[in-house]
Amino acid sequence: MIGALHPGLALSIDVPGALAVSLDAHDLSEILGNLLDNAARHTRSAIAITARADGDRTRVAIEDDGPGIAADLRELALQPGVRLDEAPQGDGFGLAIVRDLVALHGGTLNLAEGRQGGLRVELSLRSAGYS
């Protein structure tokens, strides 16, 4: 879907087919849809999605090559209603909703600097089969 909405965007996906998380499908769709939409709006040209099993957790990372978010503003970016840009899209609630949904399901969300200087969003979610 992201590729169709953003033609010309290089999308790299490295997710083993056997991975499963202990999360409602609608909530997972909300989480990933929001994060991918944000990445697509802020990237210059590429988004990378990776996921790996790590014991009872599944680690997911979404990384773009855009301007990123300065380290001192990352916590602020997770607050409801806060926008760090002046783009017409968005209302400043997406990352806060994602953070709350991830926490509701026993996971964590971390914002970091990506390898290409853009934003790297890291999720740690319960793997399916673990409680």
Coordinates of C-alpha atoms in Angstrom, one line a residue:
M1 CA 0.0 0.0 0.0
I2 CA 2.8 2.4 0.9
G3 CA 4.5 1.8 -2.5
A4 CA 1.2 2.6 -4.3
L5 CA 0.7 5.8 -2.4
H6 CA 4.3 6.9 -2.8
P7 CA 5.6 5.9 -6.2
G8 CA 9.3 6.0 -6.6
L9 CA 9.9 5.2 -2.9
A10 CA 12.5 2.4 -2.4
L11 CA 11.0 0.0 0.1
S12 CA 13.2 -2.7 1.6
I13 CA 11.5 -5.4 3.7
D14 CA 13.5 -8.0 5.6
V15 CA 10.9 -9.9 7.7
P16 CA 11.0 -13.7 8.1
G17 CA 7.6 -15.3 7.1
A18 CA 7.3 -17.3 10.3
L19 CA 7.3 -14.3 12.7
A20 CA 4.1 -13.7 14.6
V21 CA 3.3 -11.3 17.4
S22 CA 0.8 -11.5 20.2
L23 CA -1.3 -8.5 19.1
D24 CA -4.7 -7.9 17.7
A25 CA -4.5 -7.7 13.9
H26 CA -6.4 -4.3 13.8
D27 CA -3.9 -2.8 16.4
L28 CA -0.9 -4.2 14.5
S29 CA -2.3 -2.6 11.3
E30 CA -2.8 0.7 13.1
I31 CA 0.7 0.6 14.5
L32 CA 2.5 -0.3 11.3
G33 CA 0.3 1.9 9.1
N34 CA 1.0 4.9 11.2
L35 CA 4.7 4.3 11.4
L36 CA 5.0 3.6 7.6
D37 CA 2.9 6.6 6.7
N38 CA 5.2 8.8 8.9
A39 CA 8.3 7.3 7.3
A40 CA 7.0 7.8 3.8
R41 CA 6.1 11.4 4.4
H42 CA 9.5 12.3 5.9
T43 CA 11.9 10.1 3.8
R44 CA 14.0 11.4 1.0
S45 CA 13.9 8.2 -1.0
A46 CA 14.0 4.9 1.0
I47 CA 12.4 3.0 3.9
A48 CA 13.7 -0.2 5.4
I49 CA 11.6 -2.5 7.5
T50 CA 13.2 -5.3 9.4
A51 CA 12.0 -7.8 12.0
R52 CA 13.7 -10.5 14.0
A53 CA 12.8 -13.0 16.7
D54 CA 14.6 -12.4 20.0
G55 CA 13.6 -14.9 22.6
D56 CA 10.0 -14.1 23.6
R57 CA 10.1 -10.8 21.8
T58 CA 9.9 -9.8 18.2
R59 CA 12.0 -6.7 17.3
V60 CA 10.7 -4.6 14.5
A61 CA 12.5 -1.6 13.0
I62 CA 11.3 1.0 10.5
E63 CA 14.0 3.3 9.2
D64 CA 13.9 6.1 6.7
D65 CA 16.6 8.3 5.2
G66 CA 14.8 11.6 5.9
P67 CA 15.9 14.4 8.3
G68 CA 15.2 12.4 11.5
I69 CA 14.3 13.8 14.9
A70 CA 17.0 15.4 17.1
A71 CA 17.7 13.3 20.2
D72 CA 16.5 16.0 22.5
L73 CA 13.1 16.2 20.7
R74 CA 12.3 12.5 20.5
E75 CA 10.4 12.2 23.8
L76 CA 8.5 15.4 22.9
A77 CA 7.5 13.8 19.5
L78 CA 5.7 11.0 21.4
Q79 CA 3.4 13.4 23.3
P80 CA -0.2 13.7 22.1
G81 CA -0.9 16.7 19.9
V82 CA 2.8 17.6 19.4
R83 CA 4.0 18.3 15.8
L84 CA 7.6 18.9 15.0
D85 CA 7.0 19.9 11.4
E86 CA 4.7 22.3 9.6
A87 CA 3.5 19.9 6.9
P88 CA -0.3 20.0 6.2
Q89 CA -0.7 16.3 6.9
G90 CA -1.1 14.9 10.4
D91 CA -2.4 16.1 13.7
G92 CA 0.4 15.2 16.1
F93 CA -1.4 12.2 17.7
G94 CA 0.0 9.3 15.6
L95 CA 3.2 8.5 17.5
A96 CA 1.4 8.9 20.8
I97 CA -1.3 6.5 19.7
V98 CA 1.3 4.0 18.5
R99 CA 3.2 4.3 21.8
D100 CA 0.0 3.7 23.8
L101 CA -1.1 0.7 21.6
V102 CA 2.4 -0.9 21.8
A103 CA 2.5 -0.4 25.6
L104 CA -1.1 -1.8 26.0
H105 CA 0.2 -5.0 24.5
G106 CA 3.3 -5.2 26.7
G107 CA 5.7 -3.8 24.1
T108 CA 8.0 -0.8 23.9
L109 CA 8.7 1.8 21.3
N110 CA 12.0 3.7 20.9
L111 CA 13.0 6.5 18.5
A112 CA 16.6 6.5 17.5
E113 CA 18.9 7.8 14.8
G114 CA 19.0 5.6 11.7
R115 CA 22.1 4.5 9.9
Q116 CA 21.5 7.1 7.2
G117 CA 20.7 9.9 9.6
G118 CA 16.9 9.6 9.4
L119 CA 14.6 8.2 12.0
R120 CA 14.7 4.6 13.2
V121 CA 11.6 3.5 15.1
E122 CA 12.2 0.4 17.1
L123 CA 9.4 -1.8 18.5
S124 CA 9.7 -4.7 20.9
L125 CA 6.6 -6.8 20.8
R126 CA 5.6 -10.0 22.5
S127 CA 6.1 -12.9 20.1
A128 CA 3.0 -15.1 19.6
G129 CA 2.8 -18.0 22.0
Y130 CA 4.3 -16.0 24.9
S131 CA 2.2 -14.2 27.5

